[in-house]
Structures are given as C-alpha cells and as structure tokens.
PDB file of C-alpha atoms in Angstrom:
ATOM      1  CA  UNK A 172       6.486  30.651  -0.599  1.00 45.00           C
ATOM      2  CA  UNK A 173       6.903  26.953  -3.184  1.00 49.00           C
ATOM      3  CA  UNK A 174       5.052  27.955  -5.572  1.00 48.00           C
ATOM      4  CA  UNK A 175       8.046  30.962  -6.653  1.00 51.00           C
ATOM      5  CA  UNK A 176      10.592  28.320  -5.858  1.00 53.00           C
ATOM      6  CA  UNK A 177       9.014  26.519  -8.170  1.00 57.00           C
ATOM      7  CA  UNK A 178       7.979  29.258 -10.953  1.00 61.00           C
ATOM      8  CA  UNK A 179      12.221  30.852 -10.231  1.00 75.00           C
ATOM      9  CA  UNK A 180      13.508  26.805 -11.652  1.00 73.00           C
ATOM     10  CA  UNK A 181      11.236  26.760 -14.528  1.00 74.00           C
ATOM     11  CA  UNK A 182      12.071  30.242 -15.352  1.00 73.00           C
ATOM     12  CA  UNK A 183      15.961  29.831 -15.134  1.00 71.00           C
ATOM     13  CA  UNK A 184      15.119  26.070 -16.784  1.00 70.00           C
ATOM     14  CA  UNK A 185      13.292  28.387 -19.712  1.00 71.00           C
ATOM     15  CA  UNK A 186      15.919  30.585 -20.212  1.00 66.00           C
ATOM     16  CA  UNK A 187      18.853  28.101 -20.370  1.00 64.00           C
ATOM     17  CA  UNK A 188      17.125  26.213 -22.586  1.00 66.00           C
ATOM     18  CA  UNK A 189      16.161  29.326 -24.560  1.00 65.00           C
ATOM     19  CA  UNK A 190      20.410  29.845 -24.974  1.00 60.00           C
ATOM     20  CA  UNK A 191      20.980  26.538 -26.139  1.00 59.00           C
ATOM     21  CA  UNK A 192      18.459  26.875 -28.742  1.00 58.00           C
ATOM     22  CA  UNK A 193      18.527  30.047 -29.905  1.00 63.00           C
ATOM     23  CA  UNK A 194      16.316  29.561 -32.740  1.00 67.00           C
ATOM     24  CA  UNK A 195      17.940  27.488 -34.315  1.00 73.00           C
ATOM     25  CA  UNK A 196      16.508  24.599 -36.339  1.00 77.00           C
ATOM     26  CA  UNK A 197      17.367  21.319 -36.196  1.00 78.00           C
ATOM     27  CA  UNK A 198      19.140  20.172 -38.559  1.00 80.00           C
ATOM     28  CA  UNK A 199      21.328  23.451 -37.385  1.00 80.00           C
ATOM     29  CA  UNK A 200      21.270  21.943 -33.541  1.00 82.00           C
ATOM     30  CA  UNK A 201      22.247  18.502 -35.116  1.00 84.00           C
ATOM     31  CA  UNK A 202      25.218  20.482 -36.976  1.00 85.00           C
ATOM     32  CA  UNK A 203      26.363  22.292 -34.386  1.00 85.00           C
ATOM     33  CA  UNK A 204      26.336  19.369 -31.933  1.00 88.00           C
ATOM     34  CA  UNK A 205      28.464  17.089 -34.532  1.00 91.00           C
ATOM     35  CA  UNK A 206      30.938  19.499 -35.504  1.00 90.00           C
ATOM     36  CA  UNK A 207      31.843  20.197 -31.541  1.00 92.00           C
ATOM     37  CA  UNK A 208      32.319  16.853 -31.529  1.00 93.00           C
ATOM     38  CA  UNK A 209      34.528  16.535 -34.787  1.00 93.00           C
ATOM     39  CA  UNK A 210      36.396  19.347 -33.919  1.00 94.00           C
ATOM     40  CA  UNK A 211      36.955  18.433 -30.187  1.00 93.00           C
ATOM     41  CA  UNK A 212      38.410  15.134 -30.596  1.00 94.00           C
ATOM     42  CA  UNK A 213      41.364  16.496 -32.479  1.00 93.00           C
ATOM     43  CA  UNK A 214      44.529  15.475 -31.703  1.00 91.00           C
ATOM     44  CA  UNK A 215      46.211  19.194 -30.816  1.00 86.00           C
ATOM     45  CA  UNK A 216      45.426  19.949 -26.925  1.00 83.00           C
ATOM     46  CA  UNK A 217      44.260  23.428 -26.575  1.00 83.00           C
ATOM     47  CA  UNK A 218      42.657  23.971 -30.458  1.00 90.00           C
ATOM     48  CA  UNK A 219      39.830  23.273 -30.258  1.00 90.00           C
ATOM     49  CA  UNK A 220      38.411  26.048 -28.387  1.00 90.00           C
ATOM     50  CA  UNK A 221      39.602  28.244 -30.560  1.00 93.00           C
ATOM     51  CA  UNK A 222      38.323  26.785 -33.495  1.00 93.00           C
ATOM     52  CA  UNK A 223      34.758  26.043 -32.199  1.00 93.00           C
ATOM     53  CA  UNK A 224      34.605  30.031 -31.982  1.00 92.00           C
ATOM     54  CA  UNK A 225      35.586  30.381 -35.152  1.00 93.00           C
ATOM     55  CA  UNK A 226      33.379  28.170 -36.643  1.00 90.00           C
ATOM     56  CA  UNK A 227      30.114  28.978 -35.008  1.00 88.00           C
ATOM     57  CA  UNK A 228      30.912  32.370 -35.991  1.00 89.00           C
ATOM     58  CA  UNK A 229      31.147  31.654 -39.408  1.00 89.00           C
ATOM     59  CA  UNK A 230      28.557  28.947 -39.739  1.00 85.00           C
ATOM     60  CA  UNK A 231      26.216  31.139 -37.000  1.00 82.00           C
ATOM     61  CA  UNK A 232      26.223  27.777 -34.988  1.00 83.00           C
ATOM     62  CA  UNK A 233      24.818  27.588 -31.103  1.00 84.00           C
ATOM     63  CA  UNK A 234      28.680  28.660 -29.553  1.00 87.00           C
ATOM     64  CA  UNK A 235      26.977  27.514 -26.615  1.00 86.00           C
ATOM     65  CA  UNK A 236      26.180  23.646 -27.455  1.00 87.00           C
ATOM     66  CA  UNK A 237      29.795  23.501 -28.966  1.00 89.00           C
ATOM     67  CA  UNK A 238      31.292  24.530 -25.675  1.00 91.00           C
ATOM     68  CA  UNK A 239      29.116  21.936 -23.915  1.00 90.00           C
ATOM     69  CA  UNK A 240      30.013  19.256 -26.257  1.00 91.00           C
ATOM     70  CA  UNK A 241      33.773  20.404 -26.415  1.00 93.00           C
ATOM     71  CA  UNK A 242      34.080  19.727 -22.106  1.00 93.00           C
ATOM     72  CA  UNK A 243      32.168  16.279 -23.033  1.00 93.00           C
ATOM     73  CA  UNK A 244      34.333  14.737 -25.712  1.00 93.00           C
ATOM     74  CA  UNK A 245      37.546  15.896 -23.505  1.00 91.00           C
ATOM     75  CA  UNK A 246      38.262  12.629 -21.924  1.00 92.00           C
ATOM     76  CA  UNK A 247      37.847  11.092 -25.414  1.00 93.00           C
ATOM     77  CA  UNK A 248      40.626  13.823 -27.287  1.00 92.00           C
ATOM     78  CA  UNK A 249      42.441  12.392 -24.434  1.00 89.00           C
ATOM     79  CA  UNK A 250      42.069   9.139 -25.426  1.00 91.00           C
ATOM     80  CA  UNK A 251      41.989   9.096 -29.318  1.00 92.00           C
ATOM     81  CA  UNK A 252      45.529  11.210 -29.032  1.00 89.00           C
ATOM     82  CA  UNK A 253      47.399   7.957 -29.310  1.00 89.00           C
ATOM     83  CA  UNK A 254      45.694   6.349 -31.404  1.00 93.00           C
ATOM     84  CA  UNK A 255      44.990   9.253 -33.627  1.00 93.00           C
ATOM     85  CA  UNK A 256      48.722   9.108 -33.849  1.00 91.00           C
ATOM     86  CA  UNK A 257      48.664   5.219 -34.392  1.00 91.00           C
ATOM     87  CA  UNK A 258      46.498   4.931 -37.231  1.00 93.00           C
ATOM     88  CA  UNK A 259      48.481   8.262 -39.036  1.00 91.00           C
ATOM     89  CA  UNK A 260      51.890   6.605 -39.147  1.00 90.00           C
ATOM     90  CA  UNK A 261      50.484   3.219 -39.846  1.00 92.00           C
ATOM     91  CA  UNK A 262      48.598   5.248 -43.147  1.00 89.00           C
ATOM     92  CA  UNK A 263      52.227   6.970 -43.922  1.00 86.00           C
ATOM     93  CA  UNK A 264      54.740   3.873 -43.102  1.00 87.00           C
ATOM     94  CA  UNK A 265      56.420   5.133 -40.966  1.00 84.00           C
ATOM     95  CA  UNK A 266      58.022   3.285 -37.698  1.00 84.00           C
ATOM     96  CA  UNK A 267      55.579   4.361 -34.518  1.00 82.00           C
ATOM     97  CA  UNK A 268      56.337   6.728 -32.038  1.00 79.00           C
ATOM     98  CA  UNK A 269      57.499   5.464 -28.442  1.00 78.00           C
ATOM     99  CA  UNK A 270      54.941   8.272 -26.418  1.00 79.00           C
ATOM    100  CA  UNK A 271      52.757   7.949 -24.104  1.00 80.00           C
ATOM    101  CA  UNK A 272      49.410   9.557 -24.134  1.00 77.00           C
ATOM    102  CA  UNK A 273      51.117  10.851 -20.292  1.00 83.00           C
ATOM    103  CA  UNK A 274      53.945  12.290 -22.152  1.00 83.00           C
ATOM    104  CA  UNK A 275      51.742  13.838 -24.229  1.00 81.00           C
ATOM    105  CA  UNK A 276      49.481  15.753 -21.836  1.00 81.00           C
ATOM    106  CA  UNK A 277      52.620  16.316 -19.870  1.00 85.00           C
ATOM    107  CA  UNK A 278      54.564  18.287 -22.293  1.00 84.00           C
ATOM    108  CA  UNK A 279      51.411  20.393 -23.745  1.00 82.00           C
ATOM    109  CA  UNK A 280      51.387  21.646 -19.975  1.00 85.00           C
ATOM    110  CA  UNK A 281      54.528  22.267 -19.859  1.00 88.00           C
ATOM    111  CA  UNK A 282      54.653  24.100 -23.087  1.00 85.00           C
ATOM    112  CA  UNK A 283      52.307  24.110 -25.429  1.00 81.00           C
ATOM    113  CA  UNK A 284      54.294  26.292 -28.304  1.00 83.00           C
ATOM    114  CA  UNK A 285      57.385  23.690 -27.467  1.00 84.00           C
ATOM    115  CA  UNK A 286      55.202  20.353 -27.015  1.00 81.00           C
ATOM    116  CA  UNK A 287      54.103  21.760 -30.773  1.00 78.00           C
ATOM    117  CA  UNK A 288      57.959  21.954 -32.325  1.00 82.00           C
ATOM    118  CA  UNK A 289      59.332  18.486 -30.744  1.00 80.00           C
ATOM    119  CA  UNK A 290      55.986  16.451 -31.405  1.00 81.00           C
ATOM    120  CA  UNK A 291      55.153  18.104 -34.589  1.00 83.00           C
ATOM    121  CA  UNK A 292      56.020  14.440 -37.032  1.00 86.00           C
ATOM    122  CA  UNK A 293      53.657  13.039 -34.492  1.00 85.00           C
ATOM    123  CA  UNK A 294      51.163  15.774 -34.179  1.00 85.00           C
ATOM    124  CA  UNK A 295      51.085  15.479 -37.917  1.00 90.00           C
ATOM    125  CA  UNK A 296      50.750  11.824 -38.161  1.00 91.00           C
ATOM    126  CA  UNK A 297      47.947  12.020 -35.450  1.00 92.00           C
ATOM    127  CA  UNK A 298      46.306  14.692 -37.225  1.00 94.00           C
ATOM    128  CA  UNK A 299      46.177  12.375 -40.928  1.00 94.00           C
ATOM    129  CA  UNK A 300      44.852   9.762 -38.294  1.00 94.00           C
ATOM    130  CA  UNK A 301      42.284  12.195 -37.476  1.00 94.00           C
ATOM    131  CA  UNK A 302      41.425  13.646 -40.673  1.00 94.00           C
ATOM    132  CA  UNK A 303      41.546   9.910 -42.164  1.00 94.00           C
ATOM    133  CA  UNK A 304      39.183   8.581 -39.500  1.00 94.00           C
ATOM    134  CA  UNK A 305      37.248  10.817 -37.875  1.00 94.00           C
ATOM    135  CA  UNK A 306      36.203  13.066 -40.352  1.00 93.00           C
ATOM    136  CA  UNK A 307      34.652  10.296 -43.325  1.00 94.00           C
ATOM    137  CA  UNK A 308      32.974   9.117 -40.015  1.00 95.00           C
ATOM    138  CA  UNK A 309      30.984  12.346 -38.602  1.00 93.00           C
ATOM    139  CA  UNK A 310      30.586  13.306 -42.321  1.00 93.00           C
ATOM    140  CA  UNK A 311      28.367   9.950 -42.149  1.00 95.00           C
ATOM    141  CA  UNK A 312      26.627  10.298 -38.782  1.00 93.00           C
ATOM    142  CA  UNK A 313      25.871  13.667 -40.027  1.00 91.00           C
ATOM    143  CA  UNK A 314      23.831  12.740 -43.228  1.00 93.00           C
ATOM    144  CA  UNK A 315      21.904  10.617 -41.628  1.00 93.00           C
ATOM    145  CA  UNK A 316      21.114  12.666 -38.824  1.00 90.00           C
ATOM    146  CA  UNK A 317      20.160  14.800 -41.703  1.00 87.00           C
ATOM    147  CA  UNK A 318      18.018  12.246 -43.708  1.00 89.00           C
ATOM    148  CA  UNK A 319      16.076  11.502 -40.552  1.00 88.00           C
ATOM    149  CA  UNK A 320      15.445  14.659 -39.300  1.00 84.00           C
ATOM    150  CA  UNK A 321      14.405  15.503 -42.331  1.00 83.00           C
ATOM    151  CA  UNK A 322      12.215  12.493 -42.843  1.00 84.00           C
ATOM    152  CA  UNK A 323      10.412  12.362 -39.288  1.00 81.00           C
ATOM    153  CA  UNK A 324      10.494  16.248 -38.515  1.00 72.00           C
ATOM    154  CA  UNK A 325       7.440  17.458 -38.556  1.00 69.00           C
ATOM    155  CA  UNK A 326       6.042  18.976 -42.035  1.00 56.00           C
ATOM    156  CA  UNK A 327       5.453  22.909 -42.261  1.00 52.00           C
ATOM    157  CA  UNK A 328       2.812  22.842 -44.621  1.00 44.00           C
ATOM    158  CA  UNK A 329      -0.950  22.742 -43.488  1.00 44.00           C
TER     159      UNK A 329
END
C-alpha cells in the first residue's frame, strides 16, 4: 500500500514537472521566467495576466510558469507602484503626486477603468518609470543568463 502512494506522488510530480517544462530549452524557460517577472511588475494593476497570455501565445513561451511567476511577483508589483510613479515624475520633471499605494489599490478595486481615468497621468509616469528602469535591468539579466546558459549547458555535439 505504501508503494502505491509513493508511486502516485512520483507520477503527480512527474506530470507537474512535465507541464512546466513542456519541451522548452533552458533559454526558453529562462525567457519565460524573466519576461513574466518583468511584465508582472508593471505599475498598472490588472493588465499583467492578459499581457502574459498574449506574449506566451505569440512567443511560444510557457504560460504555466509565467502565471506562477506572476503570482509570486504580485507583492513586488504592489510595492513598486509608488517608486515607479516617483521615478517617472522625476524623469519627466513633474511635481510629485501624493497618492499612497493603499489609495491606488483601493481605487483599482472600486473601479478599474475609473482609476485608469482618474490616475492616468500618475500611471503614465509609473509606466515611464518602469520602462526606463525595469526594462533595461531585465534585459541585462536576460543577456547575462543566456550567456551563462550557453556557456555552462551540456554541449549537444559528441
């Protein structure tokens, strides 16, 4: 009886691992993780899942991994809303807004499109801050990880 439970555990584990791998190369898996981490911290709540789904279909990336990473990065997205807005306001030489993260989150929960309309300027500054800081950072991480993967992965030639 104990071996059948053990076998079921290993079978389930194998199926889960197979779902996450889906026959992708290490570089494609890395790309799936990094793209989802980057998109998951966009300072506009509620758009990352849609963007990740579209990107996974378009670029043939691993959607289960991307969604899992998105859920892991959700607290970071919340923490980074105000800093991205502040960075955008600084870069564009705009007076700093006085919204807190709690006010922005509550506003999104009340009305998604209403918040986009009311806070469109602040969210645009946040998007600019994200674009000018997070995108170059994740691009650098992606290039370094691809170099390391190609350098240390087993060679396919005999």
